[in-house]
mmCIF file of C-alpha atoms in Angstrom:
data_model
loop_
_atom_site.group_PDB
_atom_site.id
_atom_site.type_symbol
_atom_site.label_atom_id
_atom_site.label_comp_id
_atom_site.label_asym_id
_atom_site.label_seq_id
_atom_site.Cartn_x
_atom_site.Cartn_y
_atom_site.Cartn_z
ATOM 1 C CA UNK E 1 28.415 -40.374 114.666
ATOM 2 C CA UNK E 2 31.844 -42.628 113.842
ATOM 3 C CA UNK E 3 32.033 -39.286 110.887
ATOM 4 C CA UNK E 4 31.139 -36.635 113.101
ATOM 5 C CA UNK E 5 34.174 -38.209 115.858
ATOM 6 C CA UNK E 6 36.847 -38.217 112.833
ATOM 7 C CA UNK E 7 36.408 -35.045 110.991
ATOM 8 C CA UNK E 8 36.875 -33.444 114.986
ATOM 9 C CA UNK E 9 39.656 -35.740 115.180
ATOM 10 C CA UNK E 10 40.798 -34.661 111.907
ATOM 11 C CA UNK E 11 39.681 -30.916 113.416
ATOM 12 C CA UNK E 12 41.977 -31.232 115.712
ATOM 13 C CA UNK E 13 44.832 -33.164 114.759
ATOM 14 C CA UNK E 14 44.895 -29.768 111.143
ATOM 15 C CA UNK E 15 45.164 -27.021 114.315
ATOM 16 C CA UNK E 16 48.122 -29.200 115.988
ATOM 17 C CA UNK E 17 49.668 -29.027 112.497
ATOM 18 C CA UNK E 18 49.097 -25.329 112.093
ATOM 19 C CA UNK E 19 51.026 -24.360 115.170
ATOM 20 C CA UNK E 20 53.089 -26.613 115.252
ATOM 21 C CA UNK E 21 53.943 -25.035 111.703
ATOM 22 C CA UNK E 22 53.548 -21.782 112.514
ATOM 23 C CA UNK E 23 56.468 -21.881 115.292
ATOM 24 C CA UNK E 24 58.483 -23.901 112.564
ATOM 25 C CA UNK E 25 57.802 -21.810 110.007
ATOM 26 C CA UNK E 26 58.338 -18.639 112.125
ATOM 27 C CA UNK E 27 62.134 -19.862 112.667
ATOM 28 C CA UNK E 28 64.896 -17.862 110.466
ATOM 29 C CA UNK E 29 67.443 -19.865 108.484
ATOM 30 C CA UNK E 30 70.361 -18.357 109.474
ATOM 31 C CA UNK E 31 74.131 -18.443 107.373
ATOM 32 C CA UNK E 32 77.514 -17.180 108.169
ATOM 33 C CA UNK E 33 78.553 -14.785 105.372
ATOM 34 C CA UNK E 34 82.151 -16.752 103.950
ATOM 35 C CA UNK E 35 84.675 -13.784 104.228
ATOM 36 C CA UNK E 36 88.654 -13.083 104.752
ATOM 37 C CA UNK E 37 88.199 -12.189 108.199
ATOM 38 C CA UNK E 38 90.616 -11.736 111.330
ATOM 39 C CA UNK E 39 89.786 -15.361 113.014
ATOM 40 C CA UNK E 40 86.934 -15.114 114.737
ATOM 41 C CA UNK E 41 86.293 -16.998 117.999
ATOM 42 C CA UNK E 42 82.047 -16.412 119.637
ATOM 43 C CA UNK E 43 82.774 -14.703 123.421
ATOM 44 C CA UNK E 44 79.383 -13.906 125.661
ATOM 45 C CA UNK E 45 80.380 -10.524 125.785
ATOM 46 C CA UNK E 46 80.272 -9.771 122.279
ATOM 47 C CA UNK E 47 78.037 -7.575 120.604
ATOM 48 C CA UNK E 48 74.718 -8.488 118.717
ATOM 49 C CA UNK E 49 73.028 -6.391 116.723
ATOM 50 C CA UNK E 50 70.070 -7.393 114.130
ATOM 51 C CA UNK E 51 70.106 -5.564 110.824
ATOM 52 C CA UNK E 52 66.863 -4.673 109.189
ATOM 53 C CA UNK E 53 65.482 -3.214 106.867
ATOM 54 C CA UNK E 54 62.802 -1.910 104.231
ATOM 55 C CA UNK E 55 59.782 -2.601 106.366
ATOM 56 C CA UNK E 56 57.203 -1.283 104.332
ATOM 57 C CA UNK E 57 54.368 -0.553 106.801
ATOM 58 C CA UNK E 58 51.242 0.833 105.795
ATOM 59 C CA UNK E 59 49.744 2.287 109.283
ATOM 60 C CA UNK E 60 46.420 3.051 108.713
ATOM 61 C CA UNK E 61 46.168 2.512 105.505
ATOM 62 C CA UNK E 62 46.828 -1.439 106.294
ATOM 63 C CA UNK E 63 44.357 -3.242 104.848
ATOM 64 C CA UNK E 64 42.939 -6.676 107.076
ATOM 65 C CA UNK E 65 45.163 -9.076 104.892
ATOM 66 C CA UNK E 66 47.790 -7.151 106.207
ATOM 67 C CA UNK E 67 46.876 -7.044 109.562
ATOM 68 C CA UNK E 68 45.682 -10.539 109.723
ATOM 69 C CA UNK E 69 48.727 -12.176 108.557
ATOM 70 C CA UNK E 70 51.919 -10.234 107.431
ATOM 71 C CA UNK E 71 51.730 -7.472 110.381
ATOM 72 C CA UNK E 72 51.137 -11.092 112.744
ATOM 73 C CA UNK E 73 54.005 -13.315 110.718
ATOM 74 C CA UNK E 74 55.384 -11.080 111.069
ATOM 75 C CA UNK E 75 55.501 -10.490 114.550
ATOM 76 C CA UNK E 76 56.007 -13.913 115.012
ATOM 77 C CA UNK E 77 59.566 -13.710 112.772
ATOM 78 C CA UNK E 78 60.490 -11.300 115.179
ATOM 79 C CA UNK E 79 59.673 -12.972 118.049
ATOM 80 C CA UNK E 80 61.253 -16.259 116.845
ATOM 81 C CA UNK E 81 64.196 -14.124 116.248
ATOM 82 C CA UNK E 82 64.438 -12.363 119.227
ATOM 83 C CA UNK E 83 64.609 -15.663 120.939
ATOM 84 C CA UNK E 84 66.658 -18.075 118.854
ATOM 85 C CA UNK E 85 69.811 -15.412 118.098
ATOM 86 C CA UNK E 86 69.175 -12.822 121.556
ATOM 87 C CA UNK E 87 71.035 -9.469 120.254
ATOM 88 C CA UNK E 88 71.700 -7.439 121.961
ATOM 89 C CA UNK E 89 70.300 -4.410 119.384
ATOM 90 C CA UNK E 90 68.387 -4.132 116.650
ATOM 91 C CA UNK E 91 68.396 -1.390 113.917
ATOM 92 C CA UNK E 92 66.371 -0.925 111.236
ATOM 93 C CA UNK E 93 67.955 0.670 108.318
ATOM 94 C CA UNK E 94 64.966 3.448 106.768
ATOM 95 C CA UNK E 95 61.775 2.762 104.834
ATOM 96 C CA UNK E 96 59.960 1.810 107.896
ATOM 97 C CA UNK E 97 56.912 3.276 105.219
ATOM 98 C CA UNK E 98 55.598 2.354 102.008
ATOM 99 C CA UNK E 99 54.951 6.176 101.919
ATOM 100 C CA UNK E 100 56.022 7.842 104.089
ATOM 101 C CA UNK E 101 57.021 10.781 102.408
ATOM 102 C CA UNK E 102 53.263 11.980 101.535
ATOM 103 C CA UNK E 103 51.315 10.774 104.742
ATOM 104 C CA UNK E 104 50.023 12.888 107.553
ATOM 105 C CA UNK E 105 51.132 13.612 111.188
ATOM 106 C CA UNK E 106 48.821 11.604 111.912
ATOM 107 C CA UNK E 107 49.180 9.101 109.540
ATOM 108 C CA UNK E 108 52.705 9.068 110.458
ATOM 109 C CA UNK E 109 52.302 8.190 113.756
ATOM 110 C CA UNK E 110 49.593 4.982 112.782
ATOM 111 C CA UNK E 111 53.261 3.897 111.137
ATOM 112 C CA UNK E 112 55.306 3.729 114.084
ATOM 113 C CA UNK E 113 52.209 2.499 116.318
ATOM 114 C CA UNK E 114 52.433 -0.392 113.929
ATOM 115 C CA UNK E 115 56.095 -0.623 113.656
ATOM 116 C CA UNK E 116 55.600 -1.639 118.131
ATOM 117 C CA UNK E 117 53.089 -3.724 118.098
ATOM 118 C CA UNK E 118 54.358 -5.722 115.407
ATOM 119 C CA UNK E 119 58.347 -4.948 117.965
ATOM 120 C CA UNK E 120 55.437 -6.529 120.718
ATOM 121 C CA UNK E 121 57.290 -7.447 123.922
ATOM 122 C CA UNK E 122 60.502 -6.808 122.907
ATOM 123 C CA UNK E 123 59.625 -3.831 122.151
ATOM 124 C CA UNK E 124 61.821 -2.066 125.258
ATOM 125 C CA UNK E 125 65.105 -4.169 122.854
ATOM 126 C CA UNK E 126 67.976 -0.643 122.134
ATOM 127 C CA UNK E 127 66.487 -0.112 119.034
ATOM 128 C CA UNK E 128 68.497 2.789 116.031
ATOM 129 C CA UNK E 129 66.691 3.708 112.898
ATOM 130 C CA UNK E 130 67.724 5.449 109.563
ATOM 131 C CA UNK E 131 65.499 7.376 107.088
ATOM 132 C CA UNK E 132 65.271 6.356 103.558
ATOM 133 C CA UNK E 133 64.252 7.781 100.308
ATOM 134 C CA UNK E 134 60.507 6.411 101.290
ATOM 135 C CA UNK E 135 60.347 8.014 104.356
ATOM 136 C CA UNK E 136 60.803 11.485 103.892
ATOM 137 C CA UNK E 137 60.828 11.883 100.287
ATOM 138 C CA UNK E 138 63.404 12.816 97.441
ATOM 139 C CA UNK E 139 65.806 16.275 97.262
ATOM 140 C CA UNK E 140 63.116 17.596 95.022
ATOM 141 C CA UNK E 141 59.970 17.738 97.585
ATOM 142 C CA UNK E 142 62.527 17.635 101.501
ATOM 143 C CA UNK E 143 60.487 19.431 104.096
ATOM 144 C CA UNK E 144 63.275 20.096 106.697
ATOM 145 C CA UNK E 145 60.178 20.668 109.240
ATOM 146 C CA UNK E 146 58.545 16.388 108.611
ATOM 147 C CA UNK E 147 62.135 15.180 108.041
ATOM 148 C CA UNK E 148 62.858 17.316 111.938
ATOM 149 C CA UNK E 149 59.709 15.799 113.192
ATOM 150 C CA UNK E 150 59.988 12.175 111.323
ATOM 151 C CA UNK E 151 63.664 12.045 113.301
ATOM 152 C CA UNK E 152 63.013 13.673 117.087
ATOM 153 C CA UNK E 153 60.092 10.452 116.205
ATOM 154 C CA UNK E 154 62.871 7.701 116.818
ATOM 155 C CA UNK E 155 65.466 7.330 118.849
ATOM 156 C CA UNK E 156 69.225 8.783 118.271
ATOM 157 C CA UNK E 157 68.373 11.013 115.550
ATOM 158 C CA UNK E 158 69.321 14.614 115.720
ATOM 159 C CA UNK E 159 67.148 17.114 113.146
ATOM 160 C CA UNK E 160 68.737 16.791 110.843
ATOM 161 C CA UNK E 161 68.516 12.454 109.803
ATOM 162 C CA UNK E 162 71.804 11.536 111.362
ATOM 163 C CA UNK E 163 73.334 10.179 114.711
ATOM 164 C CA UNK E 164 75.808 8.883 117.005
ATOM 165 C CA UNK E 165 76.114 6.552 119.367
ATOM 166 C CA UNK E 166 78.978 3.580 120.993
ATOM 167 C CA UNK E 167 77.743 0.414 122.821
ATOM 168 C CA UNK E 168 80.088 -1.889 123.972
ATOM 169 C CA UNK E 169 82.852 0.060 122.920
ATOM 170 C CA UNK E 170 81.513 -0.583 119.000
ATOM 171 C CA UNK E 171 80.817 2.896 117.585
ATOM 172 C CA UNK E 172 77.605 4.029 115.176
ATOM 173 C CA UNK E 173 77.710 6.983 113.179
ATOM 174 C CA UNK E 174 74.075 6.926 111.131
ATOM 175 C CA UNK E 175 73.843 9.644 108.110
ATOM 176 C CA UNK E 176 70.734 10.293 106.380
ATOM 177 C CA UNK E 177 71.720 9.392 102.939
ATOM 178 C CA UNK E 178 68.987 11.118 101.290
ATOM 179 C CA UNK E 179 70.299 14.915 101.869
ATOM 180 C CA UNK E 180 73.072 14.242 100.462
ATOM 181 C CA UNK E 181 71.890 13.504 96.860
ATOM 182 C CA UNK E 182 70.426 17.086 97.162
ATOM 183 C CA UNK E 183 73.002 19.741 95.508
ATOM 184 C CA UNK E 184 71.987 23.400 97.583
ATOM 185 C CA UNK E 185 70.463 22.374 100.144
ATOM 186 C CA UNK E 186 70.124 23.176 104.513
ATOM 187 C CA UNK E 187 69.848 20.163 105.359
ATOM 188 C CA UNK E 188 72.804 18.279 102.594
ATOM 189 C CA UNK E 189 75.241 20.131 104.307
ATOM 190 C CA UNK E 190 74.446 19.353 107.532
ATOM 191 C CA UNK E 191 74.830 16.465 106.492
ATOM 192 C CA UNK E 192 78.378 17.763 105.517
ATOM 193 C CA UNK E 193 79.580 19.922 108.895
ATOM 194 C CA UNK E 194 77.916 15.373 111.151
ATOM 195 C CA UNK E 195 80.855 13.711 108.782
ATOM 196 C CA UNK E 196 83.330 16.200 109.041
ATOM 197 C CA UNK E 197 82.092 16.331 112.686
ATOM 198 C CA UNK E 198 82.974 12.869 113.881
ATOM 199 C CA UNK E 199 86.325 12.520 111.666
ATOM 200 C CA UNK E 200 87.548 15.356 114.159
ATOM 201 C CA UNK E 201 86.162 12.752 116.702
ATOM 202 C CA UNK E 202 87.568 9.275 115.713
ATOM 203 C CA UNK E 203 90.666 11.595 114.433
ATOM 204 C CA UNK E 204 90.828 13.504 118.550
ATOM 205 C CA UNK E 205 90.490 9.200 119.929
ATOM 206 C CA UNK E 206 92.814 7.332 118.489
ATOM 207 C CA UNK E 207 95.688 10.396 118.558
ATOM 208 C CA UNK E 208 95.843 10.238 114.737
ATOM 209 C CA UNK E 209 94.772 14.483 113.737
ATOM 210 C CA UNK E 210 97.077 14.857 110.601
ATOM 211 C CA UNK E 211 98.140 19.106 110.565
ATOM 212 C CA UNK E 212 99.174 18.787 106.814
ATOM 213 C CA UNK E 213 96.043 18.473 105.693
ATOM 214 C CA UNK E 214 94.530 18.617 102.031
ATOM 215 C CA UNK E 215 91.557 19.037 100.667
ATOM 216 C CA UNK E 216 90.189 17.432 97.485
ATOM 217 C CA UNK E 217 86.622 19.781 95.659
ATOM 218 C CA UNK E 218 84.416 17.011 93.867
ATOM 219 C CA UNK E 219 81.120 17.940 92.236
ATOM 220 C CA UNK E 220 79.778 18.778 95.401
ATOM 221 C CA UNK E 221 81.885 20.559 95.932
ATOM 222 C CA UNK E 222 82.306 17.784 98.227
ATOM 223 C CA UNK E 223 85.827 18.520 101.295
ATOM 224 C CA UNK E 224 87.674 16.340 103.462
ATOM 225 C CA UNK E 225 90.829 15.683 104.455
ATOM 226 C CA UNK E 226 93.917 13.368 103.924
ATOM 227 C CA UNK E 227 94.060 12.237 107.321
ATOM 228 C CA UNK E 228 96.406 9.026 108.323
ATOM 229 C CA UNK E 229 93.591 7.468 109.754
ATOM 230 C CA UNK E 230 94.089 3.530 108.354
ATOM 231 C CA UNK E 231 91.214 1.941 106.570
ATOM 232 C CA UNK E 232 88.468 0.636 108.928
ATOM 233 C CA UNK E 233 89.520 2.394 111.330
ATOM 234 C CA UNK E 234 86.474 4.132 112.775
ATOM 235 C CA UNK E 235 82.839 3.567 113.503
ATOM 236 C CA UNK E 236 80.543 1.451 112.508
ATOM 237 C CA UNK E 237 78.626 3.798 109.093
ATOM 238 C CA UNK E 238 74.362 3.417 109.193
ATOM 239 C CA UNK E 239 73.351 4.369 105.868
ATOM 240 C CA UNK E 240 69.930 3.960 103.577
ATOM 241 C CA UNK E 241 71.095 3.833 100.439
ATOM 242 C CA UNK E 242 74.117 2.249 99.440
ATOM 243 C CA UNK E 243 77.495 3.635 98.657
ATOM 244 C CA UNK E 244 78.106 3.136 94.088
ATOM 245 C CA UNK E 245 79.952 0.322 94.138
ATOM 246 C CA UNK E 246 83.497 0.841 92.261
ATOM 247 C CA UNK E 247 85.830 -1.067 93.571
ATOM 248 C CA UNK E 248 87.092 -5.147 93.930
ATOM 249 C CA UNK E 249 84.627 -7.721 95.101
ATOM 250 C CA UNK E 250 81.303 -7.919 95.358
ATOM 251 C CA UNK E 251 79.252 -10.419 96.811
ATOM 252 C CA UNK E 252 75.411 -11.037 95.428
ATOM 253 C CA UNK E 253 72.023 -12.282 96.848
ATOM 254 C CA UNK E 254 70.797 -14.538 99.048
ATOM 255 C CA UNK E 255 72.989 -17.224 98.352
ATOM 256 C CA UNK E 256 76.340 -15.111 98.544
ATOM 257 C CA UNK E 257 77.892 -16.286 94.961
ATOM 258 C CA UNK E 258 79.404 -14.010 92.796
ATOM 259 C CA UNK E 259 77.592 -12.028 90.116
ATOM 260 C CA UNK E 260 78.177 -9.455 87.852
ATOM 261 C CA UNK E 261 75.806 -5.861 88.824
ATOM 262 C CA UNK E 262 74.050 -6.128 85.626
ATOM 263 C CA UNK E 263 72.028 -9.889 86.924
ATOM 264 C CA UNK E 264 71.532 -8.306 90.759
ATOM 265 C CA UNK E 265 69.688 -4.650 89.315
ATOM 266 C CA UNK E 266 68.055 -7.354 87.139
ATOM 267 C CA UNK E 267 66.920 -9.293 89.661
ATOM 268 C CA UNK E 268 65.822 -6.059 91.707
ATOM 269 C CA UNK E 269 63.789 -4.682 88.832
ATOM 270 C CA UNK E 270 62.008 -7.773 88.821
ATOM 271 C CA UNK E 271 61.808 -7.826 92.231
ATOM 272 C CA UNK E 272 60.115 -4.676 92.223
ATOM 273 C CA UNK E 273 56.980 -5.633 89.658
ATOM 274 C CA UNK E 274 56.017 -8.172 92.077
ATOM 275 C CA UNK E 275 55.335 -5.973 94.039
ATOM 276 C CA UNK E 276 53.790 -3.123 92.853
ATOM 277 C CA UNK E 277 50.960 -2.230 95.436
ATOM 278 C CA UNK E 278 53.268 -0.217 97.903
ATOM 279 C CA UNK E 279 53.454 1.798 94.970
ATOM 280 C CA UNK E 280 57.648 3.254 93.134
ATOM 281 C CA UNK E 281 59.543 4.383 95.623
ATOM 282 C CA UNK E 282 61.150 7.873 94.932
ATOM 283 C CA UNK E 283 64.270 6.073 94.231
ATOM 284 C CA UNK E 284 65.132 3.291 91.904
ATOM 285 C CA UNK E 285 66.179 0.430 93.640
ATOM 286 C CA UNK E 286 69.072 0.437 92.091
ATOM 287 C CA UNK E 287 70.021 4.225 93.250
ATOM 288 C CA UNK E 288 73.206 4.886 94.589
ATOM 289 C CA UNK E 289 74.503 7.539 96.508
ATOM 290 C CA UNK E 290 76.867 9.524 93.757
ATOM 291 C CA UNK E 291 81.138 8.913 93.443
ATOM 292 C CA UNK E 292 82.222 11.583 94.926
ATOM 293 C CA UNK E 293 80.035 10.902 98.883
ATOM 294 C CA UNK E 294 80.195 8.159 97.912
ATOM 295 C CA UNK E 295 84.258 8.859 98.297
ATOM 296 C CA UNK E 296 83.625 11.415 100.715
ATOM 297 C CA UNK E 297 82.212 8.959 103.823
ATOM 298 C CA UNK E 298 84.739 6.418 102.996
ATOM 299 C CA UNK E 299 87.641 9.311 103.355
ATOM 300 C CA UNK E 300 86.292 11.248 106.001
ATOM 301 C CA UNK E 301 84.794 8.072 108.789
ATOM 302 C CA UNK E 302 87.540 5.534 107.526
ATOM 303 C CA UNK E 303 84.219 3.263 108.285
ATOM 304 C CA UNK E 304 84.688 0.059 109.846
ATOM 305 C CA UNK E 305 82.171 -1.907 107.671
ATOM 306 C CA UNK E 306 79.036 0.142 106.817
ATOM 307 C CA UNK E 307 75.703 -0.765 106.464
ATOM 308 C CA UNK E 308 72.824 0.076 103.790
ATOM 309 C CA UNK E 309 69.680 -1.229 102.546
ATOM 310 C CA UNK E 310 67.285 0.289 99.510
ATOM 311 C CA UNK E 311 67.603 -2.790 97.419
ATOM 312 C CA UNK E 312 65.862 -5.090 99.233
ATOM 313 C CA UNK E 313 68.597 -7.913 98.791
ATOM 314 C CA UNK E 314 71.148 -9.503 99.557
ATOM 315 C CA UNK E 315 74.822 -8.410 98.500
ATOM 316 C CA UNK E 316 78.749 -8.881 100.300
ATOM 317 C CA UNK E 317 80.908 -5.153 98.220
ATOM 318 C CA UNK E 318 84.075 -4.696 98.732
ATOM 319 C CA UNK E 319 84.601 -1.105 98.053
ATOM 320 C CA UNK E 320 88.723 0.249 96.339
ATOM 321 C CA UNK E 321 89.999 0.828 100.111
ATOM 322 C CA UNK E 322 89.058 -2.879 101.510
ATOM 323 C CA UNK E 323 85.772 -0.804 103.043
ATOM 324 C CA UNK E 324 83.306 -4.190 103.617
ATOM 325 C CA UNK E 325 79.781 -2.659 102.858
ATOM 326 C CA UNK E 326 76.249 -5.545 103.203
ATOM 327 C CA UNK E 327 73.540 -4.246 101.674
ATOM 328 C CA UNK E 328 70.731 -5.775 104.789
ATOM 329 C CA UNK E 329 67.979 -7.570 102.307
ATOM 330 C CA UNK E 330 64.044 -6.220 102.901
ATOM 331 C CA UNK E 331 62.348 -7.845 105.545
ATOM 332 C CA UNK E 332 59.110 -7.559 104.361
ATOM 333 C CA UNK E 333 56.080 -9.445 102.096
ATOM 334 C CA UNK E 334 55.307 -6.118 101.050
ATOM 335 C CA UNK E 335 58.538 -6.058 98.617
ATOM 336 C CA UNK E 336 59.767 -9.928 98.237
ATOM 337 C CA UNK E 337 58.214 -12.957 98.645
ATOM 338 C CA UNK E 338 61.304 -14.310 100.412
ATOM 339 C CA UNK E 339 62.144 -11.355 103.343
ATOM 340 C CA UNK E 340 65.294 -11.938 105.372
ATOM 341 C CA UNK E 341 67.898 -9.846 107.490
ATOM 342 C CA UNK E 342 71.329 -9.491 108.436
ATOM 343 C CA UNK E 343 72.879 -10.471 111.692
ATOM 344 C CA UNK E 344 75.899 -9.354 112.353
ATOM 345 C CA UNK E 345 78.410 -10.297 115.421
ATOM 346 C CA UNK E 346 81.126 -7.705 116.816
ATOM 347 C CA UNK E 347 84.175 -8.799 119.036
ATOM 348 C CA UNK E 348 84.285 -6.593 122.075
ATOM 349 C CA UNK E 349 87.856 -6.762 121.176
ATOM 350 C CA UNK E 350 89.685 -6.178 118.118
ATOM 351 C CA UNK E 351 87.820 -5.744 115.256
ATOM 352 C CA UNK E 352 86.806 -8.644 114.218
ATOM 353 C CA UNK E 353 83.504 -9.088 113.454
ATOM 354 C CA UNK E 354 80.773 -12.646 111.384
ATOM 355 C CA UNK E 355 78.164 -11.543 108.903
ATOM 356 C CA UNK E 356 75.607 -13.312 108.626
ATOM 357 C CA UNK E 357 72.559 -13.345 106.406
ATOM 358 C CA UNK E 358 69.585 -14.875 108.038
ATOM 359 C CA UNK E 359 66.195 -16.102 105.400
ATOM 360 C CA UNK E 360 63.060 -16.084 106.335
ATOM 361 C CA UNK E 361 60.025 -18.214 104.872
ATOM 362 C CA UNK E 362 58.261 -18.107 102.056
ATOM 363 C CA UNK E 363 55.216 -15.884 101.210
ATOM 364 C CA UNK E 364 54.020 -18.062 98.719
ATOM 365 C CA UNK E 365 54.624 -21.093 100.594
ATOM 366 C CA UNK E 366 52.368 -20.195 103.131
ATOM 367 C CA UNK E 367 49.719 -19.395 100.975
ATOM 368 C CA UNK E 368 49.938 -22.364 99.489
ATOM 369 C CA UNK E 369 50.744 -24.843 102.525
ATOM 370 C CA UNK E 370 46.705 -22.884 104.549
ATOM 371 C CA UNK E 371 45.423 -23.574 101.303
ATOM 372 C CA UNK E 372 46.068 -27.124 100.432
ATOM 373 C CA UNK E 373 44.493 -27.516 104.056
ATOM 374 C CA UNK E 374 41.585 -26.723 103.475
ATOM 375 C CA UNK E 375 40.968 -27.909 100.851
ATOM 376 C CA UNK E 376 41.669 -30.897 101.805
ATOM 377 C CA UNK E 377 39.069 -30.505 104.976
ATOM 378 C CA UNK E 378 36.740 -29.536 102.825
ATOM 379 C CA UNK E 379 37.430 -32.857 100.634
ATOM 380 C CA UNK E 380 37.183 -34.349 104.187
ATOM 381 C CA UNK E 381 34.128 -33.144 105.122
ATOM 382 C CA UNK E 382 32.029 -33.823 101.736
ATOM 383 C CA UNK E 383 33.829 -37.443 101.777
ATOM 384 C CA UNK E 384 32.342 -37.962 105.570
ATOM 385 C CA UNK E 385 28.598 -37.032 103.523
#
């Protein structure tokens, strides 16, 4: 009788401990990324943005382990992040799907359904998504009709996978970075037109139109106007593939310590090897936009800041013109054991902003806790008998 009561008490304690553990482990740990920026003071009117990337969802092809463990915790990660940080906007920087370029429309629909289920009650939060290479494939296999169809399923994207919107006086421009890798492709020409249009609009808004223009011809025949807009005066740029990092400062992953590009690439390769079940994407993790396309974006749009993804790891880089680029880490155990995301706060007045890197629990640590509890429970059960 005493043994039965002890087992019941032990079971209740174990269940209660697991519930407390799940709540605690689901809370993100956010650290402010140091940067020499104008003095930033918190204001309730500031725009708070949660940026995630590389969710790598499998939709109807998901295994039971993914559906009942990974998706369960991913939903808790989103819920606790929304509750603790209270973002005004959610941005998804590409690769929502792990194998989107290979999927039929019905399977793509299942991926989107899976994404909305993970968001749960917070699906009503304003959000905007970017197309990644896993979503639409590489240049040689780009299907314009498929790109158009996927773009129509995501809010705010035009048929080419680009978009522009404004919230709280902060302007955002989304670019289909994969198309900028292509050669003579109608989709790439469409992206160039979007960049030129947005450049002209911002020059009109700021009154910085300069009649004297100069054109520069690069390998891809990119053309841009040299104008009087100062660096950092343009919109926030959102794209999946990072710009080529030629310039001054680069802060590497997670601990924000300065690291060499070679060491960062080595880490990226290690991350990809540990998660081979999702398959390799069309482009390697250290792939970037070519130099001419990168300079084209910097010169034409004068970005306030750039947010990119693809590398599965966090980095903070400053380009030659002092434009800051934040690479958002993968928020998926399908990509790495220690997922994370970025939380940005934009000052309503002025151009100051703060960037925080938010880390989430390691999958291996959570599995270890579950296994330990099961082993201890079985030990006490056997000991009781």
